Amino acid sequence: MTIRVLIADDQDLVRAGFKMILDNTEGIEVVGDTDNGRDAVTKALHLRPDVCLFDIRMPELDGIEATRLIAGPGIEDPLNVVIITTFDMDEYVYGALQAGAIGFLLKNAGPELLIQAIRAAAEGDSLISPNITTRLLRHVNHPNLTISNGSTAGGPGGDLTPREEEVLAAVADGLTNQEIAEKLYFSLGTAKAHVASIMVKLHARNRVELVIWAYETGRKASS
């Protein structure tokens, strides 16, 4: 199956570079691009791509608000959004994840990580630049952190099974579903089922919220 991608970035050269990388990658096709956030929302809703690759700073509508309109809380059938930006400020990271983004990369992450993030997002997995993840989780120390569905970390979760606790720890380590399956010696389908079950029990909208919850509740220690 070909992964269909929409690119939104206000810099022509950046869009051209992303398009060249992705169009020359087997199994990925760029179906549209734009230089502003409002047009990005319009095209995303019309084209329904598998993954939207959004910059944060764009004219008319920034990438975070554009993400909220197509993937945020209350949106039926939300799209998968990966934010890619030059800026790794904490408020941007939190803002993007709260708005419903499933991944967050810096533009210097390199083609390989970009492709990994696109493929992960298409499967419903999250991929965040490692340096961002490390700093983000190191500073997640607010016991009443509100996640995007309005729940607070630390409330639910007492009914996780021992196996689900293992899967949650693997998610917190940044492992994809395939890597979890290989680590815990079961099928990919079983890994996906466990992750889905955990998300339901914790009222989490995406894997990023699972990672934050694991750190907030002490199930995963900050490094």
PDB file of C-alpha atoms in Angstrom:
ATOM      1  CA  MET A   1       0.000   0.000   0.000  1.00  0.00           C
ATOM      2  CA  THR A   2       1.296   3.431  -0.940  1.00  0.00           C
ATOM      3  CA  ILE A   3       1.430   6.005   1.867  1.00  0.00           C
ATOM      4  CA  ARG A   4      -0.085   9.275   0.666  1.00  0.00           C
ATOM      5  CA  VAL A   5       1.500  12.411   2.160  1.00  0.00           C
ATOM      6  CA  LEU A   6       0.519  16.092   2.242  1.00  0.00           C
ATOM      7  CA  ILE A   7       3.330  18.617   2.897  1.00  0.00           C
ATOM      8  CA  ALA A   8       2.748  22.078   4.352  1.00  0.00           C
ATOM      9  CA  ASP A   9       5.727  24.416   4.792  1.00  0.00           C
ATOM     10  CA  ASP A  10       6.121  28.103   3.951  1.00  0.00           C
ATOM     11  CA  GLN A  11       9.618  27.631   2.516  1.00  0.00           C
ATOM     12  CA  ASP A  12       9.610  26.545  -1.126  1.00  0.00           C
ATOM     13  CA  LEU A  13      13.043  24.950  -0.920  1.00  0.00           C
ATOM     14  CA  VAL A  14      12.088  22.894   2.139  1.00  0.00           C
ATOM     15  CA  ARG A  15       8.894  21.627   0.493  1.00  0.00           C
ATOM     16  CA  ALA A  16      10.818  20.724  -2.638  1.00  0.00           C
ATOM     17  CA  GLY A  17      13.417  18.862  -0.587  1.00  0.00           C
ATOM     18  CA  PHE A  18      10.819  16.870   1.362  1.00  0.00           C
ATOM     19  CA  LYS A  19       8.944  16.074  -1.849  1.00  0.00           C
ATOM     20  CA  MET A  20      12.092  14.843  -3.554  1.00  0.00           C
ATOM     21  CA  ILE A  21      13.011  12.595  -0.613  1.00  0.00           C
ATOM     22  CA  LEU A  22       9.532  11.140  -0.200  1.00  0.00           C
ATOM     23  CA  ASP A  23       8.693  10.722  -3.893  1.00  0.00           C
ATOM     24  CA  ASN A  24      11.942   8.803  -4.316  1.00  0.00           C
ATOM     25  CA  THR A  25      11.100   6.470  -1.446  1.00  0.00           C
ATOM     26  CA  GLU A  26       9.362   3.223  -2.308  1.00  0.00           C
ATOM     27  CA  GLY A  27       5.814   3.060  -0.988  1.00  0.00           C
ATOM     28  CA  ILE A  28       5.426   6.805  -0.362  1.00  0.00           C
ATOM     29  CA  GLU A  29       3.738   9.382  -2.612  1.00  0.00           C
ATOM     30  CA  VAL A  30       3.325  13.123  -2.076  1.00  0.00           C
ATOM     31  CA  VAL A  31      -0.257  13.930  -3.100  1.00  0.00           C
ATOM     32  CA  GLY A  32      -0.172  17.654  -2.399  1.00  0.00           C
ATOM     33  CA  ASP A  33       1.746  20.550  -0.890  1.00  0.00           C
ATOM     34  CA  THR A  34       1.072  24.104   0.233  1.00  0.00           C
ATOM     35  CA  ASP A  35       2.801  27.085   1.824  1.00  0.00           C
ATOM     36  CA  ASN A  36       0.155  28.084   4.393  1.00  0.00           C
ATOM     37  CA  GLY A  37      -1.768  26.479   7.206  1.00  0.00           C
ATOM     38  CA  ARG A  38      -5.282  27.364   6.123  1.00  0.00           C
ATOM     39  CA  ASP A  39      -4.795  25.810   2.704  1.00  0.00           C
ATOM     40  CA  ALA A  40      -3.197  22.812   4.430  1.00  0.00           C
ATOM     41  CA  VAL A  41      -6.406  22.172   6.358  1.00  0.00           C
ATOM     42  CA  THR A  42      -8.513  22.517   3.212  1.00  0.00           C
ATOM     43  CA  LYS A  43      -6.317  20.138   1.226  1.00  0.00           C
ATOM     44  CA  ALA A  44      -6.058  17.672   4.096  1.00  0.00           C
ATOM     45  CA  LEU A  45      -9.828  17.420   4.434  1.00  0.00           C
ATOM     46  CA  HIS A  46     -10.234  17.090   0.664  1.00  0.00           C
ATOM     47  CA  LEU A  47      -7.394  14.671  -0.078  1.00  0.00           C
ATOM     48  CA  ARG A  48      -7.536  12.665   3.188  1.00  0.00           C
ATOM     49  CA  PRO A  49      -3.826  11.733   3.026  1.00  0.00           C
ATOM     50  CA  ASP A  50      -2.418   8.970   5.208  1.00  0.00           C
ATOM     51  CA  VAL A  51       0.043  11.423   6.767  1.00  0.00           C
ATOM     52  CA  CYS A  52       0.189  15.229   6.941  1.00  0.00           C
ATOM     53  CA  LEU A  53       3.663  16.726   7.328  1.00  0.00           C
ATOM     54  CA  PHE A  54       3.221  20.214   8.813  1.00  0.00           C
ATOM     55  CA  ASP A  55       5.646  22.985   9.690  1.00  0.00           C
ATOM     56  CA  ILE A  56       4.769  25.031  12.792  1.00  0.00           C
ATOM     57  CA  ARG A  57       5.332  28.590  11.599  1.00  0.00           C
ATOM     58  CA  MET A  58       3.170  29.200   8.534  1.00  0.00           C
ATOM     59  CA  PRO A  59       1.100  32.171   7.343  1.00  0.00           C
ATOM     60  CA  GLU A  60      -2.677  32.434   7.864  1.00  0.00           C
ATOM     61  CA  LEU A  61      -2.753  29.457  10.269  1.00  0.00           C
ATOM     62  CA  ASP A  62       0.138  27.919  12.160  1.00  0.00           C
ATOM     63  CA  GLY A  63       0.855  24.211  12.106  1.00  0.00           C
ATOM     64  CA  ILE A  64      -0.412  23.606  15.637  1.00  0.00           C
ATOM     65  CA  GLU A  65      -3.829  25.137  14.980  1.00  0.00           C
ATOM     66  CA  ALA A  66      -3.998  23.396  11.587  1.00  0.00           C
ATOM     67  CA  THR A  67      -3.286  20.122  13.378  1.00  0.00           C
ATOM     68  CA  ARG A  68      -6.019  20.820  15.933  1.00  0.00           C
ATOM     69  CA  LEU A  69      -8.556  21.325  13.147  1.00  0.00           C
ATOM     70  CA  ILE A  70      -7.889  17.957  11.519  1.00  0.00           C
ATOM     71  CA  ALA A  71      -6.622  15.795  14.389  1.00  0.00           C
ATOM     72  CA  GLY A  72      -7.553  17.473  17.653  1.00  0.00           C
ATOM     73  CA  PRO A  73      -9.928  16.419  20.420  1.00  0.00           C
ATOM     74  CA  GLY A  74     -13.475  15.933  19.181  1.00  0.00           C
ATOM     75  CA  ILE A  75     -12.478  15.515  15.528  1.00  0.00           C
ATOM     76  CA  GLU A  76     -14.178  12.502  13.973  1.00  0.00           C
ATOM     77  CA  ASP A  77     -11.828  10.327  11.931  1.00  0.00           C
ATOM     78  CA  PRO A  78      -8.702  12.422  12.730  1.00  0.00           C
ATOM     79  CA  LEU A  79      -5.787  12.489  10.323  1.00  0.00           C
ATOM     80  CA  ASN A  80      -2.213  11.527  11.216  1.00  0.00           C
ATOM     81  CA  VAL A  81      -0.035  14.627  11.562  1.00  0.00           C
ATOM     82  CA  VAL A  82       3.732  14.781  11.908  1.00  0.00           C
ATOM     83  CA  ILE A  83       5.073  18.206  12.889  1.00  0.00           C
ATOM     84  CA  ILE A  84       8.501  19.025  11.460  1.00  0.00           C
ATOM     85  CA  THR A  85      10.151  22.286  12.394  1.00  0.00           C
ATOM     86  CA  THR A  86      13.363  24.173  13.006  1.00  0.00           C
ATOM     87  CA  PHE A  87      12.158  25.079  16.489  1.00  0.00           C
ATOM     88  CA  ASP A  88      12.317  22.590  19.381  1.00  0.00           C
ATOM     89  CA  MET A  89      10.941  24.902  22.058  1.00  0.00           C
ATOM     90  CA  ASP A  90       9.036  23.054  24.775  1.00  0.00           C
ATOM     91  CA  GLU A  91       5.823  24.986  24.213  1.00  0.00           C
ATOM     92  CA  TYR A  92       5.821  23.950  20.556  1.00  0.00           C
ATOM     93  CA  VAL A  93       6.325  20.294  21.422  1.00  0.00           C
ATOM     94  CA  TYR A  94       3.568  20.285  24.029  1.00  0.00           C
ATOM     95  CA  GLY A  95       1.301  22.382  21.831  1.00  0.00           C
ATOM     96  CA  ALA A  96       1.688  20.045  18.867  1.00  0.00           C
ATOM     97  CA  LEU A  97       1.044  16.909  20.925  1.00  0.00           C
ATOM     98  CA  GLN A  98      -1.931  18.455  22.700  1.00  0.00           C
ATOM     99  CA  ALA A  99      -3.313  19.458  19.295  1.00  0.00           C
ATOM    100  CA  GLY A 100      -3.230  15.829  18.176  1.00  0.00           C
ATOM    101  CA  ALA A 101       0.088  15.452  16.335  1.00  0.00           C
ATOM    102  CA  ILE A 102       1.343  11.890  16.267  1.00  0.00           C
ATOM    103  CA  GLY A 103       4.998  12.773  15.669  1.00  0.00           C
ATOM    104  CA  PHE A 104       7.431  15.651  16.072  1.00  0.00           C
ATOM    105  CA  LEU A 105      10.718  16.037  14.204  1.00  0.00           C
ATOM    106  CA  LEU A 106      13.335  18.701  13.725  1.00  0.00           C
ATOM    107  CA  LYS A 107      14.252  19.599  10.166  1.00  0.00           C
ATOM    108  CA  ASN A 108      17.836  18.499  10.800  1.00  0.00           C
ATOM    109  CA  ALA A 109      16.671  14.986  11.732  1.00  0.00           C
ATOM    110  CA  GLY A 110      17.749  13.646   8.326  1.00  0.00           C
ATOM    111  CA  PRO A 111      15.965  11.744   5.527  1.00  0.00           C
ATOM    112  CA  GLU A 112      16.055   8.354   7.269  1.00  0.00           C
ATOM    113  CA  LEU A 113      14.261   9.565  10.394  1.00  0.00           C
ATOM    114  CA  LEU A 114      11.791  11.519   8.266  1.00  0.00           C
ATOM    115  CA  ILE A 115      10.870   8.379   6.334  1.00  0.00           C
ATOM    116  CA  GLN A 116      10.618   6.360   9.562  1.00  0.00           C
ATOM    117  CA  ALA A 117       8.275   8.985  11.031  1.00  0.00           C
ATOM    118  CA  ILE A 118       6.050   8.959   7.933  1.00  0.00           C
ATOM    119  CA  ARG A 119       5.808   5.173   7.937  1.00  0.00           C
ATOM    120  CA  ALA A 120       5.209   5.034  11.682  1.00  0.00           C
ATOM    121  CA  ALA A 121       2.471   7.660  11.495  1.00  0.00           C
ATOM    122  CA  ALA A 122       0.742   5.798   8.673  1.00  0.00           C
ATOM    123  CA  GLU A 123       0.547   2.785  11.010  1.00  0.00           C
ATOM    124  CA  GLY A 124      -0.706   4.891  13.898  1.00  0.00           C
ATOM    125  CA  ASP A 125       2.661   4.818  15.692  1.00  0.00           C
ATOM    126  CA  SER A 126       4.407   7.876  17.110  1.00  0.00           C
ATOM    127  CA  LEU A 127       7.960   8.895  16.354  1.00  0.00           C
ATOM    128  CA  ILE A 128       9.557  11.928  17.962  1.00  0.00           C
ATOM    129  CA  SER A 129      13.132  13.097  17.445  1.00  0.00           C
ATOM    130  CA  PRO A 130      15.170  11.354  20.178  1.00  0.00           C
ATOM    131  CA  ASN A 131      16.689  14.568  21.521  1.00  0.00           C
ATOM    132  CA  ILE A 132      13.219  16.096  21.836  1.00  0.00           C
ATOM    133  CA  THR A 133      11.838  12.994  23.557  1.00  0.00           C
ATOM    134  CA  THR A 134      14.655  12.953  26.095  1.00  0.00           C
ATOM    135  CA  ARG A 135      14.218  16.597  27.051  1.00  0.00           C
ATOM    136  CA  LEU A 136      10.440  16.445  26.942  1.00  0.00           C
ATOM    137  CA  LEU A 137      10.229  13.480  29.283  1.00  0.00           C
ATOM    138  CA  ARG A 138      12.941  14.796  31.576  1.00  0.00           C
ATOM    139  CA  HIS A 139      10.801  17.874  32.158  1.00  0.00           C
ATOM    140  CA  VAL A 140       7.484  16.068  32.451  1.00  0.00           C
ATOM    141  CA  ASN A 141       7.200  16.575  36.192  1.00  0.00           C
ATOM    142  CA  HIS A 142       3.750  18.044  36.601  1.00  0.00           C
ATOM    143  CA  PRO A 143       1.579  15.499  38.462  1.00  0.00           C
ATOM    144  CA  ASN A 144      -1.632  16.940  37.070  1.00  0.00           C
ATOM    145  CA  LEU A 145      -0.512  17.144  33.447  1.00  0.00           C
ATOM    146  CA  THR A 146      -3.674  17.335  31.345  1.00  0.00           C
ATOM    147  CA  ILE A 147      -3.665  15.191  28.250  1.00  0.00           C
ATOM    148  CA  SER A 148      -5.669  16.047  25.181  1.00  0.00           C
ATOM    149  CA  ASN A 149      -8.912  14.292  26.050  1.00  0.00           C
ATOM    150  CA  GLY A 150      -9.185  16.211  29.315  1.00  0.00           C
ATOM    151  CA  SER A 151      -8.038  13.364  31.557  1.00  0.00           C
ATOM    152  CA  THR A 152      -5.131  13.817  33.927  1.00  0.00           C
ATOM    153  CA  ALA A 153      -2.129  11.547  34.031  1.00  0.00           C
ATOM    154  CA  GLY A 154      -2.022   9.295  37.035  1.00  0.00           C
ATOM    155  CA  GLY A 155      -5.753   8.588  37.393  1.00  0.00           C
ATOM    156  CA  PRO A 156      -6.650   5.454  35.399  1.00  0.00           C
ATOM    157  CA  GLY A 157      -4.449   2.461  34.750  1.00  0.00           C
ATOM    158  CA  GLY A 158      -4.836   0.264  37.804  1.00  0.00           C
ATOM    159  CA  ASP A 159      -6.422  -2.474  35.724  1.00  0.00           C
ATOM    160  CA  LEU A 160      -3.517  -2.951  33.306  1.00  0.00           C
ATOM    161  CA  THR A 161      -2.514  -6.585  33.062  1.00  0.00           C
ATOM    162  CA  PRO A 162       1.125  -7.590  33.680  1.00  0.00           C
ATOM    163  CA  ARG A 163       1.577  -8.079  29.933  1.00  0.00           C
ATOM    164  CA  GLU A 164       0.090  -4.654  29.221  1.00  0.00           C
ATOM    165  CA  GLU A 165       2.502  -3.155  31.747  1.00  0.00           C
ATOM    166  CA  GLU A 166       5.348  -4.729  29.746  1.00  0.00           C
ATOM    167  CA  VAL A 167       3.954  -3.344  26.509  1.00  0.00           C
ATOM    168  CA  LEU A 168       3.502   0.097  28.071  1.00  0.00           C
ATOM    169  CA  ALA A 169       7.149   0.077  29.188  1.00  0.00           C
ATOM    170  CA  ALA A 170       8.199  -0.811  25.642  1.00  0.00           C
ATOM    171  CA  VAL A 171       6.082   2.018  24.223  1.00  0.00           C
ATOM    172  CA  ALA A 172       7.722   4.375  26.729  1.00  0.00           C
ATOM    173  CA  ASP A 173      11.104   3.228  25.394  1.00  0.00           C
ATOM    174  CA  GLY A 174      10.014   4.439  21.956  1.00  0.00           C
ATOM    175  CA  LEU A 175       9.553   1.010  20.393  1.00  0.00           C
ATOM    176  CA  THR A 176       7.227   0.576  17.424  1.00  0.00           C
ATOM    177  CA  ASN A 177       4.597  -2.164  17.340  1.00  0.00           C
ATOM    178  CA  GLN A 178       6.913  -4.384  15.292  1.00  0.00           C
ATOM    179  CA  GLU A 179       9.774  -3.875  17.741  1.00  0.00           C
ATOM    180  CA  ILE A 180       7.465  -4.601  20.680  1.00  0.00           C
ATOM    181  CA  ALA A 181       6.359  -7.828  19.030  1.00  0.00           C
ATOM    182  CA  GLU A 182       9.967  -8.898  18.504  1.00  0.00           C
ATOM    183  CA  LYS A 183      11.023  -7.942  22.030  1.00  0.00           C
ATOM    184  CA  LEU A 184       8.131  -9.685  23.789  1.00  0.00           C
ATOM    185  CA  TYR A 185       7.932 -12.645  21.391  1.00  0.00           C
ATOM    186  CA  PHE A 186       4.437 -12.356  20.020  1.00  0.00           C
ATOM    187  CA  SER A 187       2.824 -11.395  16.718  1.00  0.00           C
ATOM    188  CA  LEU A 188       2.486  -7.889  15.324  1.00  0.00           C
ATOM    189  CA  GLY A 189      -1.286  -8.218  15.592  1.00  0.00           C
ATOM    190  CA  THR A 190      -0.998  -9.070  19.283  1.00  0.00           C
ATOM    191  CA  ALA A 191       1.263  -6.064  19.871  1.00  0.00           C
ATOM    192  CA  LYS A 192      -1.246  -3.764  18.170  1.00  0.00           C
ATOM    193  CA  ALA A 193      -4.096  -5.271  20.201  1.00  0.00           C
ATOM    194  CA  HIS A 194      -2.250  -4.717  23.488  1.00  0.00           C
ATOM    195  CA  VAL A 195      -1.409  -1.103  22.606  1.00  0.00           C
ATOM    196  CA  ALA A 196      -5.023  -0.449  21.600  1.00  0.00           C
ATOM    197  CA  SER A 197      -6.277  -1.968  24.862  1.00  0.00           C
ATOM    198  CA  ILE A 198      -3.898   0.172  26.924  1.00  0.00           C
ATOM    199  CA  MET A 199      -5.001   3.318  25.093  1.00  0.00           C
ATOM    200  CA  VAL A 200      -8.637   2.523  25.858  1.00  0.00           C
ATOM    201  CA  LYS A 201      -7.942   1.841  29.536  1.00  0.00           C
ATOM    202  CA  LEU A 202      -5.883   5.037  29.946  1.00  0.00           C
ATOM    203  CA  HIS A 203      -8.213   7.166  27.812  1.00  0.00           C
ATOM    204  CA  ALA A 204      -5.214   8.127  25.661  1.00  0.00           C
ATOM    205  CA  ARG A 205      -5.610   9.435  22.133  1.00  0.00           C
ATOM    206  CA  ASN A 206      -2.165   8.421  20.902  1.00  0.00           C
ATOM    207  CA  ARG A 207       1.074   6.721  21.879  1.00  0.00           C
ATOM    208  CA  VAL A 208       2.700   9.982  22.905  1.00  0.00           C
ATOM    209  CA  GLU A 209       0.167  10.305  25.721  1.00  0.00           C
ATOM    210  CA  LEU A 210       1.019   6.746  26.788  1.00  0.00           C
ATOM    211  CA  VAL A 211       4.699   7.689  27.019  1.00  0.00           C
ATOM    212  CA  ILE A 212       3.968  10.796  29.084  1.00  0.00           C
ATOM    213  CA  TRP A 213       1.607   8.828  31.344  1.00  0.00           C
ATOM    214  CA  ALA A 214       4.230   6.122  31.907  1.00  0.00           C
ATOM    215  CA  TYR A 215       6.760   8.719  33.054  1.00  0.00           C
ATOM    216  CA  GLU A 216       4.220  10.661  35.112  1.00  0.00           C
ATOM    217  CA  THR A 217       3.181   7.575  37.069  1.00  0.00           C
ATOM    218  CA  GLY A 218       6.719   6.330  37.652  1.00  0.00           C
ATOM    219  CA  ARG A 219       6.353   3.322  35.396  1.00  0.00           C
ATOM    220  CA  LYS A 220       9.298   4.677  33.434  1.00  0.00           C
ATOM    221  CA  ALA A 221      12.104   6.653  35.035  1.00  0.00           C
ATOM    222  CA  SER A 222      13.505   9.738  33.325  1.00  0.00           C
ATOM    223  CA  SER A 223      17.090   9.346  32.155  1.00  0.00           C
TER     224      SER A 223
END
